[in-house]
Short mmCIF file of C-alpha atoms and ligand atoms in Angstrom, two decimals:
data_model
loop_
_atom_site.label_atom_id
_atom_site.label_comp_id
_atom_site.label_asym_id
_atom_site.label_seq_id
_atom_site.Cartn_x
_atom_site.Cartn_y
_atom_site.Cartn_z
CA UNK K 14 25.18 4.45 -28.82
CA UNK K 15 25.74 5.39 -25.13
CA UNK K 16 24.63 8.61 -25.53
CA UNK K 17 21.73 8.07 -27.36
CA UNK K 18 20.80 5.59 -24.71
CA UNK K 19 21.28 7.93 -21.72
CA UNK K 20 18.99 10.14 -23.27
CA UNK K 21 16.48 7.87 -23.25
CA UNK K 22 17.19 5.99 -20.32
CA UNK K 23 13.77 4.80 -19.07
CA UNK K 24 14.35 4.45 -15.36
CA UNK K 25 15.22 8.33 -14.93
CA UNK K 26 12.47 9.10 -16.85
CA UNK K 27 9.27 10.76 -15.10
CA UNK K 28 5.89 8.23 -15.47
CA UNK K 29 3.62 11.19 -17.06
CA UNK K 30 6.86 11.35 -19.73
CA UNK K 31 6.54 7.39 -20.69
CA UNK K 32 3.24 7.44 -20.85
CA UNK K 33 2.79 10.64 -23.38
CA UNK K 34 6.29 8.85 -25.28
CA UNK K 35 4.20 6.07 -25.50
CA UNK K 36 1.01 7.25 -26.77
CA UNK K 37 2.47 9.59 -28.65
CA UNK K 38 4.50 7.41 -30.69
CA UNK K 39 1.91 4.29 -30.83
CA UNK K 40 -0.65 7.45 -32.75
CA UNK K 41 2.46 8.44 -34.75
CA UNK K 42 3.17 4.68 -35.78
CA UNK K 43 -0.48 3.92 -36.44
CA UNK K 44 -1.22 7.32 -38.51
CA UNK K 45 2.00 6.62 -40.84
CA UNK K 46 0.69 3.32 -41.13
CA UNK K 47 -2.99 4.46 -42.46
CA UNK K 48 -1.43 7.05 -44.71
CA UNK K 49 1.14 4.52 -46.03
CA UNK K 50 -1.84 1.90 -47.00
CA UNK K 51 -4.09 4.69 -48.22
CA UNK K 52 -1.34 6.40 -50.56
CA UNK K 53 -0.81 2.74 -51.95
CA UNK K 54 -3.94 1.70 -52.16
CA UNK K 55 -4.81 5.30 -54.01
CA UNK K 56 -1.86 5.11 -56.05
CA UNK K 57 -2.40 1.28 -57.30
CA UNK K 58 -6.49 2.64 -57.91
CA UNK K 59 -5.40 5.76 -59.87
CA UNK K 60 -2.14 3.47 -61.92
CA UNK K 61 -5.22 1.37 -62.89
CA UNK K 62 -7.55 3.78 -64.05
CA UNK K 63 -4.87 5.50 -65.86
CA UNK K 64 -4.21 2.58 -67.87
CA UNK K 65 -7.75 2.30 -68.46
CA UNK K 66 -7.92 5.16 -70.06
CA UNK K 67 -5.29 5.08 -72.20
CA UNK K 68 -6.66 1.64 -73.35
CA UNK K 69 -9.95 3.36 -74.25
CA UNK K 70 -8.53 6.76 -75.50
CA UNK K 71 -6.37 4.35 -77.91
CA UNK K 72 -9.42 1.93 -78.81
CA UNK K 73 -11.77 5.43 -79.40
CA UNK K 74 -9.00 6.50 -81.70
CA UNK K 75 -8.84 3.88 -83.62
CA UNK K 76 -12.63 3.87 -84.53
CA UNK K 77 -12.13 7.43 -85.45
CA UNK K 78 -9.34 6.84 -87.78
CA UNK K 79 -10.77 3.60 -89.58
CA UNK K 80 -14.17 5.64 -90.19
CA UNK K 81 -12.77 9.02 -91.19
CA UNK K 82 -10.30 7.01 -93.10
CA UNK K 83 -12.69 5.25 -95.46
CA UNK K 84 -14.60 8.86 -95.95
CA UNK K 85 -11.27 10.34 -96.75
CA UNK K 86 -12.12 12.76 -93.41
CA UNK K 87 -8.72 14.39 -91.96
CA UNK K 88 -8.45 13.82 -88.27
CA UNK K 89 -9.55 16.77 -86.23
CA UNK K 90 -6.37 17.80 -83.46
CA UNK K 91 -8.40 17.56 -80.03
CA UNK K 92 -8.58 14.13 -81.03
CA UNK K 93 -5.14 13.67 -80.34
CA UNK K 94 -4.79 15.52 -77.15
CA UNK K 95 -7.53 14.66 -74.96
CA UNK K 96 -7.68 14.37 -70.52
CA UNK K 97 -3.82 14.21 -70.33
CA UNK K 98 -3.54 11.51 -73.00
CA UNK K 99 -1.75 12.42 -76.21
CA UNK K 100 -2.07 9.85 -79.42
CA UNK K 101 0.19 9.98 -82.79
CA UNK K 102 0.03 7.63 -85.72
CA UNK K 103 3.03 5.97 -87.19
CA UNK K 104 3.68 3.86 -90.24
CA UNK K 105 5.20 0.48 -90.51
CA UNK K 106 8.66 1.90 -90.81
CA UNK K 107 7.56 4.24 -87.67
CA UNK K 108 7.65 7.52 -89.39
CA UNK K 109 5.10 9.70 -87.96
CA UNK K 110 2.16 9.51 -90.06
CA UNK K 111 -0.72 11.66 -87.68
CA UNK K 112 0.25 14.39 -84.88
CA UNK K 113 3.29 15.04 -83.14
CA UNK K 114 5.36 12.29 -80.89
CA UNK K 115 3.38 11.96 -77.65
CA UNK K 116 4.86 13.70 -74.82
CA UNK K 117 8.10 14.16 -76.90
CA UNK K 118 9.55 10.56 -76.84
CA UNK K 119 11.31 9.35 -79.52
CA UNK K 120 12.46 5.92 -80.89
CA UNK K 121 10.51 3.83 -78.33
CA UNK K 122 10.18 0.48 -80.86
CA UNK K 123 6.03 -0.32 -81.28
CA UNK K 124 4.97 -3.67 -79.48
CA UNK K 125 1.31 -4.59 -79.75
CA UNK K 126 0.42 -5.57 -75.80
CA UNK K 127 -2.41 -6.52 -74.61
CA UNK K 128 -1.98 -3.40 -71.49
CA UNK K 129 -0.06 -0.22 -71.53
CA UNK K 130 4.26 -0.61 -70.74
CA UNK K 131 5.63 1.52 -68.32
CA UNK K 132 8.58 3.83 -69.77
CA UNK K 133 11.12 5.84 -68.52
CA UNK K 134 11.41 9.00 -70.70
CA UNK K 135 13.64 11.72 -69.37
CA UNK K 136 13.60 11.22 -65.88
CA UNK K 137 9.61 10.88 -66.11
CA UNK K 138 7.76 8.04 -65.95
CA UNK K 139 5.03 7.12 -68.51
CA UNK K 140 2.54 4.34 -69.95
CA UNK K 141 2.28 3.81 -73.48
CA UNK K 142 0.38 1.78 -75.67
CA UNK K 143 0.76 0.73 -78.89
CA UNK K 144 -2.17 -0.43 -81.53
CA UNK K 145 -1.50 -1.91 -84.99
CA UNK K 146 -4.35 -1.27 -87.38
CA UNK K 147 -4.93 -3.09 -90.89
CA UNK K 148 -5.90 -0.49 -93.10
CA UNK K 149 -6.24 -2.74 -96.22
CA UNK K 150 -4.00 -3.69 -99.29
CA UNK K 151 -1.55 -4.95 -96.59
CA UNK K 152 -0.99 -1.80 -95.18
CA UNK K 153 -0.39 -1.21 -91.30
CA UNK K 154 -0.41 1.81 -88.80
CA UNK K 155 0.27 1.95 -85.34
CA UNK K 156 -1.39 4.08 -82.81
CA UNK K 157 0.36 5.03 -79.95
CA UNK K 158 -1.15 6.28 -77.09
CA UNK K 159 0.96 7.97 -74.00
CA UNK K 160 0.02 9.37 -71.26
CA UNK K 161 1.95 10.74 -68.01
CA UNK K 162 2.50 8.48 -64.84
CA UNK K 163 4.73 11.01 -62.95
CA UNK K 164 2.18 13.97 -63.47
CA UNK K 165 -0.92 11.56 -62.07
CA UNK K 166 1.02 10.49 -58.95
CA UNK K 167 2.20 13.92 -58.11
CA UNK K 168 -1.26 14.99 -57.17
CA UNK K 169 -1.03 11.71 -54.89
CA UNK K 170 2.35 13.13 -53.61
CA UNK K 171 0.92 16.47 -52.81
CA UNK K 172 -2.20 15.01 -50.72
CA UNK K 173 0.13 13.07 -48.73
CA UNK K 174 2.57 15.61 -48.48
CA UNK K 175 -0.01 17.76 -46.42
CA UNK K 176 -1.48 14.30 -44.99
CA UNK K 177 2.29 14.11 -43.74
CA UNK K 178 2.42 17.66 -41.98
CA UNK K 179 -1.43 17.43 -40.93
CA UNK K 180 -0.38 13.79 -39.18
CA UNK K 181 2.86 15.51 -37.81
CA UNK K 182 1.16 18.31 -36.09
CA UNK K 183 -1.78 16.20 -34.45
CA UNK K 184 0.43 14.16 -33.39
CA UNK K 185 2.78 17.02 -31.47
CA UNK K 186 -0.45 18.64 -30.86
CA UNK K 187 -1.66 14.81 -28.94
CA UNK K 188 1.85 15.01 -27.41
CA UNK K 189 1.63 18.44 -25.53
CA UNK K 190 -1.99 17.97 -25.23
CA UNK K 191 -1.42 14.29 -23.67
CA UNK K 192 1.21 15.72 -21.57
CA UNK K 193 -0.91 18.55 -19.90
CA UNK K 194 -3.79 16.56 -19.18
CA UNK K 195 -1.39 13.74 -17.37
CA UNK K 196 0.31 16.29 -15.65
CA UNK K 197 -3.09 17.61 -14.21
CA UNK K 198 -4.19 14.22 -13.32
CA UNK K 199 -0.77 13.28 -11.85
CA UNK K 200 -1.17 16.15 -9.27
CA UNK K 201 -2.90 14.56 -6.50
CA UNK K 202 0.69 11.81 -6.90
CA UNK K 203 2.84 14.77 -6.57
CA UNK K 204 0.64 16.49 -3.52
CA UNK K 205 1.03 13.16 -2.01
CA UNK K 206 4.79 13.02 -2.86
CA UNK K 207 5.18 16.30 -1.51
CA UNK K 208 3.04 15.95 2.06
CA UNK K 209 5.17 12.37 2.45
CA UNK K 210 8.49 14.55 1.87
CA UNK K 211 6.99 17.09 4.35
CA UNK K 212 6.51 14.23 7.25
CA UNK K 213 9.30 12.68 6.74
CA UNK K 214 11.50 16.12 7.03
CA UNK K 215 9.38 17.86 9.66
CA UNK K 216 8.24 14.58 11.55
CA UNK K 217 4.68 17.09 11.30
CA UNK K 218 2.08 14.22 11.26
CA UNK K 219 -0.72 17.02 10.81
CA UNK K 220 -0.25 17.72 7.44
CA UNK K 221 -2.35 17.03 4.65
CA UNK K 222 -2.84 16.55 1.47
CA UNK K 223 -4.70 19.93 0.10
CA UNK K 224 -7.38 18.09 -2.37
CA UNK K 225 -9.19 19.90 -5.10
CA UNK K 226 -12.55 18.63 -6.36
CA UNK K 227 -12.85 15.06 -8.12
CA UNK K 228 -13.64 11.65 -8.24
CA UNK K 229 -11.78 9.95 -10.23
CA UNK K 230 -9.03 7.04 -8.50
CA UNK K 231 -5.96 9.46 -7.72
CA UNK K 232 -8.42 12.03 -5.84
CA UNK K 233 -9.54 8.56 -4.19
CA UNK K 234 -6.35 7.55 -3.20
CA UNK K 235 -5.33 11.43 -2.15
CA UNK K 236 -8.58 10.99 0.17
CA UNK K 237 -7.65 7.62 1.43
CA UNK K 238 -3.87 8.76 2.31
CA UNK K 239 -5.42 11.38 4.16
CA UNK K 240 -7.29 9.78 6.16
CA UNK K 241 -4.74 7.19 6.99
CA UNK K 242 -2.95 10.07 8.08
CA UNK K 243 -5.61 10.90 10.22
CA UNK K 244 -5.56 7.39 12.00
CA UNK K 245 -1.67 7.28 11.99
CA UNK K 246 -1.89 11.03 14.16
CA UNK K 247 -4.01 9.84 16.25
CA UNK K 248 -2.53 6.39 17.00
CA UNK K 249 0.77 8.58 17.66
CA UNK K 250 -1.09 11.07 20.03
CA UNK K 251 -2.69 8.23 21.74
CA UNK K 252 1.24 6.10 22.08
CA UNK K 253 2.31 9.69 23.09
CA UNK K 254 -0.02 10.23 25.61
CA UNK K 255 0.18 6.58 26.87
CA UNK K 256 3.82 7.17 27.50
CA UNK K 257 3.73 10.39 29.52
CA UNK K 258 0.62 9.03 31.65
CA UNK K 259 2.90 6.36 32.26
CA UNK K 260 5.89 7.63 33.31
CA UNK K 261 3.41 10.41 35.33
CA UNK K 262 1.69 7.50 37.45
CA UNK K 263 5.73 5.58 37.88
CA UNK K 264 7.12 8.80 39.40
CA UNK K 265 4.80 9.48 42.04
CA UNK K 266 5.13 6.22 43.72
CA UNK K 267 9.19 6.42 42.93
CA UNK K 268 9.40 9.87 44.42
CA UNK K 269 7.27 8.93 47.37
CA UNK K 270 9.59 5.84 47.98
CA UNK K 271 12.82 8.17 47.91
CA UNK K 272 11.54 10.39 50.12
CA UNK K 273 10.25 7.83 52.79
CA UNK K 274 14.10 6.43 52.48
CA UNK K 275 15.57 9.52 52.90
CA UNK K 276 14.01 10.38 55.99
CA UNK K 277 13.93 6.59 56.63
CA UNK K 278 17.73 7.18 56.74
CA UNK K 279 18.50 10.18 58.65
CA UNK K 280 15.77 11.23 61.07
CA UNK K 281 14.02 7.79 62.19
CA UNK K 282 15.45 5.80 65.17
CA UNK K 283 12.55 4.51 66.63
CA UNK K 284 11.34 0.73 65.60
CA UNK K 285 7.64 1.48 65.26
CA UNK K 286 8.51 4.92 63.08
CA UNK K 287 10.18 2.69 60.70
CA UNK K 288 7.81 -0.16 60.66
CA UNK K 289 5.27 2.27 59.38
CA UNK K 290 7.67 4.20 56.98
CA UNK K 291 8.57 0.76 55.51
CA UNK K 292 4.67 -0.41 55.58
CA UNK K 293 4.21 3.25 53.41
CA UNK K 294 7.42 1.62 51.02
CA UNK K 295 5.40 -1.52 50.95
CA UNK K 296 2.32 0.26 50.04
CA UNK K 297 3.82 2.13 47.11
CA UNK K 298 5.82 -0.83 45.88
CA UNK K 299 2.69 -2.76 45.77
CA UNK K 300 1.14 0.22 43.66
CA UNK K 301 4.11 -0.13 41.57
CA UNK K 302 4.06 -3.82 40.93
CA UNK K 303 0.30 -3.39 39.90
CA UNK K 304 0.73 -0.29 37.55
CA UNK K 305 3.89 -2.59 36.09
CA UNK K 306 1.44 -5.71 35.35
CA UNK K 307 -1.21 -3.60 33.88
CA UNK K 308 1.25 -1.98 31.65
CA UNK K 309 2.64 -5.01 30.58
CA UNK K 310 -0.68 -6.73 30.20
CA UNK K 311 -1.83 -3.12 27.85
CA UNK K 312 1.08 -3.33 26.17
CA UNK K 313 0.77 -7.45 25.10
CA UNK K 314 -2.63 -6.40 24.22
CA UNK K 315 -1.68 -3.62 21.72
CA UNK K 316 0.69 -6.06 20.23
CA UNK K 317 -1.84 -8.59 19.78
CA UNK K 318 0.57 -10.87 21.61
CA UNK K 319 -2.16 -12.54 24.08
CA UNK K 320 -3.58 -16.06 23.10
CA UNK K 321 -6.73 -16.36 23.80
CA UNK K 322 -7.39 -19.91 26.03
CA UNK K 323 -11.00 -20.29 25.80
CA UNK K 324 -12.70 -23.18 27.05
CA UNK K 325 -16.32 -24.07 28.30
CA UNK K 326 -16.75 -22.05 31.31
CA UNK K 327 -18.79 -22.51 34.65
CA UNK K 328 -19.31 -18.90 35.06
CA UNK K 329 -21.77 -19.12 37.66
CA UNK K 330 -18.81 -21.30 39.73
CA UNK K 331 -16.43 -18.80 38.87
CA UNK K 332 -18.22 -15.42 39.54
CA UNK K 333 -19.34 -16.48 43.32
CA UNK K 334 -15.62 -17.58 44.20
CA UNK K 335 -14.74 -14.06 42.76
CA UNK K 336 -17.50 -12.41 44.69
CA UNK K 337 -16.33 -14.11 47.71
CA UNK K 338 -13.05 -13.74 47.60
CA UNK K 339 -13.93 -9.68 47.22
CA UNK K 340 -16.06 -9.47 50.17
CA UNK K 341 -13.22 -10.79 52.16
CA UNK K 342 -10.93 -8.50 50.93
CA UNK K 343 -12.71 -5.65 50.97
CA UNK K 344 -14.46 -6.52 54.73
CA UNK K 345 -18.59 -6.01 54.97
CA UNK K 346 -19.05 -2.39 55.63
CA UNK K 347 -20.65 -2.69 52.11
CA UNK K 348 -23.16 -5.24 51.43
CA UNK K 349 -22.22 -7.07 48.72
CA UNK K 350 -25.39 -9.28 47.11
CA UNK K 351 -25.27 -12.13 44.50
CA UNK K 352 -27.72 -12.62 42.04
CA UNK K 353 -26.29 -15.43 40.40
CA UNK K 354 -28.16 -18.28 38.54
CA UNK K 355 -26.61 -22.08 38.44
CA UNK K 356 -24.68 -23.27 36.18
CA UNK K 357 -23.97 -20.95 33.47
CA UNK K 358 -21.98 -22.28 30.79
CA UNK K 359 -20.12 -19.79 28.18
CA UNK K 360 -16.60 -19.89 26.31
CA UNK K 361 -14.49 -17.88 27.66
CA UNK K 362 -10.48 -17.35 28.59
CA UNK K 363 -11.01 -18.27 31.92
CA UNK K 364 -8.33 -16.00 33.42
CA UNK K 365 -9.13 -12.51 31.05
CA UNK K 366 -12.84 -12.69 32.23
CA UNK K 367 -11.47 -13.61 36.12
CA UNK K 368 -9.58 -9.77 35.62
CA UNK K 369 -12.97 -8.53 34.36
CA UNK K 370 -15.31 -9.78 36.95
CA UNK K 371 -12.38 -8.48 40.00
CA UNK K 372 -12.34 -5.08 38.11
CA UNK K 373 -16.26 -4.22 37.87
CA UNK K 374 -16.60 -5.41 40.95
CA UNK K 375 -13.21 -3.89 43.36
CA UNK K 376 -14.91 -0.41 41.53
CA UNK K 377 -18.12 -1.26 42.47
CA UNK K 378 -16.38 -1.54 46.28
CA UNK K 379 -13.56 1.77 45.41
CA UNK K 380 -16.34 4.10 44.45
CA UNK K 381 -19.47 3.09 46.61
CA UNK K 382 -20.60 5.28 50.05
CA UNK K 383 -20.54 4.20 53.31
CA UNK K 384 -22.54 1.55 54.09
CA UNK K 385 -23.51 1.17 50.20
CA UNK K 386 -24.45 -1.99 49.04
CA UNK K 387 -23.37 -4.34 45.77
CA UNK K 388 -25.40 -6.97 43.23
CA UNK K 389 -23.15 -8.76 41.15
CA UNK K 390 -25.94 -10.89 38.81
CA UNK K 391 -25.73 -13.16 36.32
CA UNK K 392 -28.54 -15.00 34.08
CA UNK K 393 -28.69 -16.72 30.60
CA UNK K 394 -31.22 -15.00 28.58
CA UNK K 395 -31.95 -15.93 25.06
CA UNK K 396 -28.93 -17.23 23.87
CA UNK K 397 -26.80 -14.63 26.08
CA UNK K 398 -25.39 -14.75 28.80
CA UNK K 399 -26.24 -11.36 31.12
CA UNK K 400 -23.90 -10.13 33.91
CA UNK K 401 -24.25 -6.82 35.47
CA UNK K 402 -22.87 -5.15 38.83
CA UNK K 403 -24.81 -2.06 40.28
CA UNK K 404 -23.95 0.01 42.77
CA UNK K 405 -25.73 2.94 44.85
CA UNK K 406 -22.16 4.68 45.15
CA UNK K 407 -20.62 7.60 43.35
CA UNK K 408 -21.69 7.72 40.64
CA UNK K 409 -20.55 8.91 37.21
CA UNK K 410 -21.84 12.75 35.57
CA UNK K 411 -22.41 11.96 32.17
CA UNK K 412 -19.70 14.53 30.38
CA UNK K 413 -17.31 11.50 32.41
CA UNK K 414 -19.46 8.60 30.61
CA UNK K 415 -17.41 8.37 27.53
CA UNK K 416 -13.85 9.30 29.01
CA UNK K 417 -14.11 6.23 31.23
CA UNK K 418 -13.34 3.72 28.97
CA UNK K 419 -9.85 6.12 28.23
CA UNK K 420 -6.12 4.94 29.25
CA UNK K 421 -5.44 6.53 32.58
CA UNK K 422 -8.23 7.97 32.63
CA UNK K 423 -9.53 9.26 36.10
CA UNK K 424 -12.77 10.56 37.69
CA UNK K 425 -11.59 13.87 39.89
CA UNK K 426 -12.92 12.20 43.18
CA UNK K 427 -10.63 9.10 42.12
CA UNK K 428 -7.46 10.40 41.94
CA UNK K 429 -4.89 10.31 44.57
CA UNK K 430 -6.00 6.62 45.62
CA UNK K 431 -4.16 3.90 44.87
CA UNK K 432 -5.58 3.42 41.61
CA UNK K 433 -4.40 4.21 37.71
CA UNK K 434 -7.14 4.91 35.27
CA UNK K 435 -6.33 1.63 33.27
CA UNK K 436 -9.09 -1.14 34.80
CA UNK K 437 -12.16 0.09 32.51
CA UNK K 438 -9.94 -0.43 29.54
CA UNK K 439 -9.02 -3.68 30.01
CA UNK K 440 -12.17 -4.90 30.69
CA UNK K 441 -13.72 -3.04 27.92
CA UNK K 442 -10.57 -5.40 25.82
CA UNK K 443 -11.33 -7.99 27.64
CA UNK K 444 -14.84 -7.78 26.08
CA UNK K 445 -14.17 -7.12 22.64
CA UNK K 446 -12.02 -10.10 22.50
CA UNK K 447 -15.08 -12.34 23.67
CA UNK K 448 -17.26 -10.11 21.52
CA UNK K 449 -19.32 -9.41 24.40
CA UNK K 450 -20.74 -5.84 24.62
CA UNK K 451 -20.08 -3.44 27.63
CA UNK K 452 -22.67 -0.68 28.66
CA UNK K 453 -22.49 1.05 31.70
CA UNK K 454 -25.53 3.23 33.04
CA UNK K 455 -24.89 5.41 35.70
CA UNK K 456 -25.92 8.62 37.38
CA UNK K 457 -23.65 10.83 39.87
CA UNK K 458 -24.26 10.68 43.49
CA UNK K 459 -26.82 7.85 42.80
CA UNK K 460 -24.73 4.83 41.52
CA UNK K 461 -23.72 2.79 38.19
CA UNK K 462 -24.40 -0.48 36.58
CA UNK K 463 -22.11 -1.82 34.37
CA UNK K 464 -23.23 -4.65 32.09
CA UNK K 465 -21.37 -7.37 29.97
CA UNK K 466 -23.65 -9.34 27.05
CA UNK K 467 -22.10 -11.98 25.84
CA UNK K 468 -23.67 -13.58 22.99
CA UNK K 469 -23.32 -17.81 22.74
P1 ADP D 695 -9.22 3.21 38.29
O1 ADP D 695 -7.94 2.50 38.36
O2 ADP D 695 -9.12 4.67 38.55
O3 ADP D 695 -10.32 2.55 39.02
P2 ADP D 695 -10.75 2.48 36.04
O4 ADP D 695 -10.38 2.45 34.63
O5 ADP D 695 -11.17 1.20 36.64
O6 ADP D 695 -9.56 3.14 36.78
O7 ADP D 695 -11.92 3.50 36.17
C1 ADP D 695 -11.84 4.75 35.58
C2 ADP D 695 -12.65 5.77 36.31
O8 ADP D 695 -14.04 5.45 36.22
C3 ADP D 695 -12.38 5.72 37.79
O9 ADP D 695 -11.33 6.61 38.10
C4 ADP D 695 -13.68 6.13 38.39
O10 ADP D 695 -13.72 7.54 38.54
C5 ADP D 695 -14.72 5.76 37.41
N1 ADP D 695 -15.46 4.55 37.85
C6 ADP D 695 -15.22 3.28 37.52
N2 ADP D 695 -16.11 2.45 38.09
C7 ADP D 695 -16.94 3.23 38.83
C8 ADP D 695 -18.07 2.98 39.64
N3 ADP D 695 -18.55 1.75 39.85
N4 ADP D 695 -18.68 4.05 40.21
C9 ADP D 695 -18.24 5.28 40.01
N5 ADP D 695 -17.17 5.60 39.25
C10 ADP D 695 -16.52 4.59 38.67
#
């Protein structure tokens, strides 16, 4: 019993080999189930019939031997033998009177029924049938008719014989066939299987699945899984590159530190020398501490982990104290103009868009000219609420346009300031979370307008 269950145990079994088990043995099941009820339905028909016949070949024999007995006719042979049915006549005492004893059987006692008996005769099966006839001055014969049950049904065992070996080969036939269409539909499954096993051994997140032509839902889901694989790669590249652009912008202002320590330490005795080298410390921490916040703040951000506190807003209130606070900051060598309406309502996280607004506009400062000159505006317009900040600075060239918005992501005559590539994206989060849409228009050497729509 073990055995035979650990050769079918189900769990070990491949899915293509359950399913062709399955059907296989549901179409052998159902095919010995139609032959069954058509051999017994034939065979019940045919036993009918049969009997029929010997009924009539006994009742036709009769009329022949009343008639040709009154005209003292002898009984011609073929009347005795005729389709398989074989007739004798026998006399009260059931000595044979006409023909020879059908089929060979012998001392069989006469019953007059209203159908044919079955008999067994020698191993073979038979229906007989026995008539009494009145043939006048008291005198009685008995027909009996026989004819052979086993050699009718052996023509029904020979049809379903073959039926058997016809059933038996469609359904091997259905097996193989079953098998070697599952298998090719099951192939996308095992590509997958197989690129998954790749990944997982060679961490190689650039592999994919090699699809052939087709629609049908496993060539869907091979599609699918390859483009997940597409978004998980990139995702990775993206963490990667995150993570080395990191740790690039830490260790400049770390190494810079060391250094200004270092000499700090062995070569500076005058007061003022180390006032400044410790001012330099002080500028570099200060670098530091920002880069450490904005990580921090990116990194809450990818994790979804910032609630959003949004509340009715005075953003006209708002923007001037940021514009003001930025002009003293920043001093007035650049003219810095506001365009701001009154009272401007929106619902906003009061904190997320105060990082927006200082952003645009400390750019707007970083990368303006000499003597350039800033307007920070802000309207309601149909239902929106519009604020833009243009510059006549820099500039952006337009292959830059669409890198801006990039983690760490620098414009050349940017880098080596005190910035780290990672305002633009913030504010471009801090805009999807309000739904608001960011556009920037800009044009190098002539200036840039970047523009927040926020929609009430
Ligand atoms: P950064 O910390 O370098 O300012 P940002 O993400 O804020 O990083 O900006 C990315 C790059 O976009 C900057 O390095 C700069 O080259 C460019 N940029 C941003 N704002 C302006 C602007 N108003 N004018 C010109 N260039 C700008």
């Amino acid at each position: 019993m073990s055995k035979f269950k650990s050769l079918f145990k189900m769990d070990k079994m491949s899915l293509k080999l359950k399913i062709t088990l399955w059907y296989t043995l549901c179409l052998g099941l159902l095919s010995c189930g139609i032959l069954l009820l058509v051999t017994n339905i034939s065979t019940d028909v045919l036993l009918r019939d049969t009997g029929r016949e010997l009924v009539m070949a006994v009742d036709g024999f009769e009329r022949v031997i009343t008639t040709n007995y009154v005209k003292q006719m002898p009984i011609p042979d073929r009347m005795l033998y005729m389709d398989g049915t074989q007739i004798a006549v026998y006399d009260n005492e059931g000595n044979l009177v006409v023909g020879r004893n059908p089929f060979g059987i012998e001392d069989v006692s006469f019953e007059s029924t209203k159908t044919p008996r079955e008999i067994k005769y020698n191993g073979d099966t038979y229906y007989i049938y026995d008539k009494p006839i009145f043939i006048g001055y008291g005198f009685t014969v008995w027909i009996r008719g026989a004819i052979s049950v086993s050699e009718k049904t052996s023509a029904i065992g020979y049809v379903t014989g073959q039926n058997t070996i016809m059933i038996l080969m469609v359904v091997i036939l259905s097996g193989i066939g079953g098998y070697a269409l599952l298998n090719r539909t099951f192939k996308p499954v095992d590509k997958i299987r197989a690129t998954a096993q790749d990944i997982f051994e060679g961490s190689d997140l650039s592999k994919r699945i090699d699809i052939e032509d087709g629609h049908d839902e496993l060539h869907t889901l091979a599609t699918t899984f390859n483009q997940m694989l597409t978004g998980i790669e990139s995702a990775f590249e993206k963490e990667k590159q995150f993570t080395s652009d990191a740790s690039h912008e830490l260790r400049t202002p770390i190494s810079v530190i060391l250094s200004q320590c270092e000499y700090g330490e062995e070569c500076v005795t005058d007061m003022d020398e180390m006032k400044e080298i410790i001012g330099s410390i002080k500028g570099q921490t200060n670098k530091m501490a920002k880069l450490v916040s904005e990580l921090l703040l990116i990194s809450r951000m990818d994790n979804n982990k910032i609630n959003l506190n949004m509340e009715e807003t005075d953003l006209s209130e708002l923007l001037t104290f940021v514009c003001e606070e930025q002009r003293e900051i920043r001093g007035h060598d650049i003219l810095l103009h506001q365009d701001i309406e009154p009272n401007v309502m929106a619902n906003v996280d009061k904190l997320l868009m105060t990082r927006l607004f200082i952003n645009l506009i400390a750019n707007a400062y970083q990368y303006n000219k000499e003597a350039g000159e800033i307007v920070v505006s802000l309207r309601n317009k149909d239902n929106k609420v519009i604020f833009s900040v243009r510059d006549n600075g820099l500039g952006i060239a337009e292959e830059d346009l669409p890198k801006i918005w990039d983690r760490f992501y620098q414009v050349n005559h940017a880098r080596n300031n005190n910035n780290s590539g990672l305002g633009l994206p913030m504010v471009k989060w801090i805009a999807d979370c309000h739904k608001g849409e960011l556009s920037v228009n800009s044009k190098l050497g002539e200036g840039s307008t970047f523009t927040l729509t926020l929609h009430k």
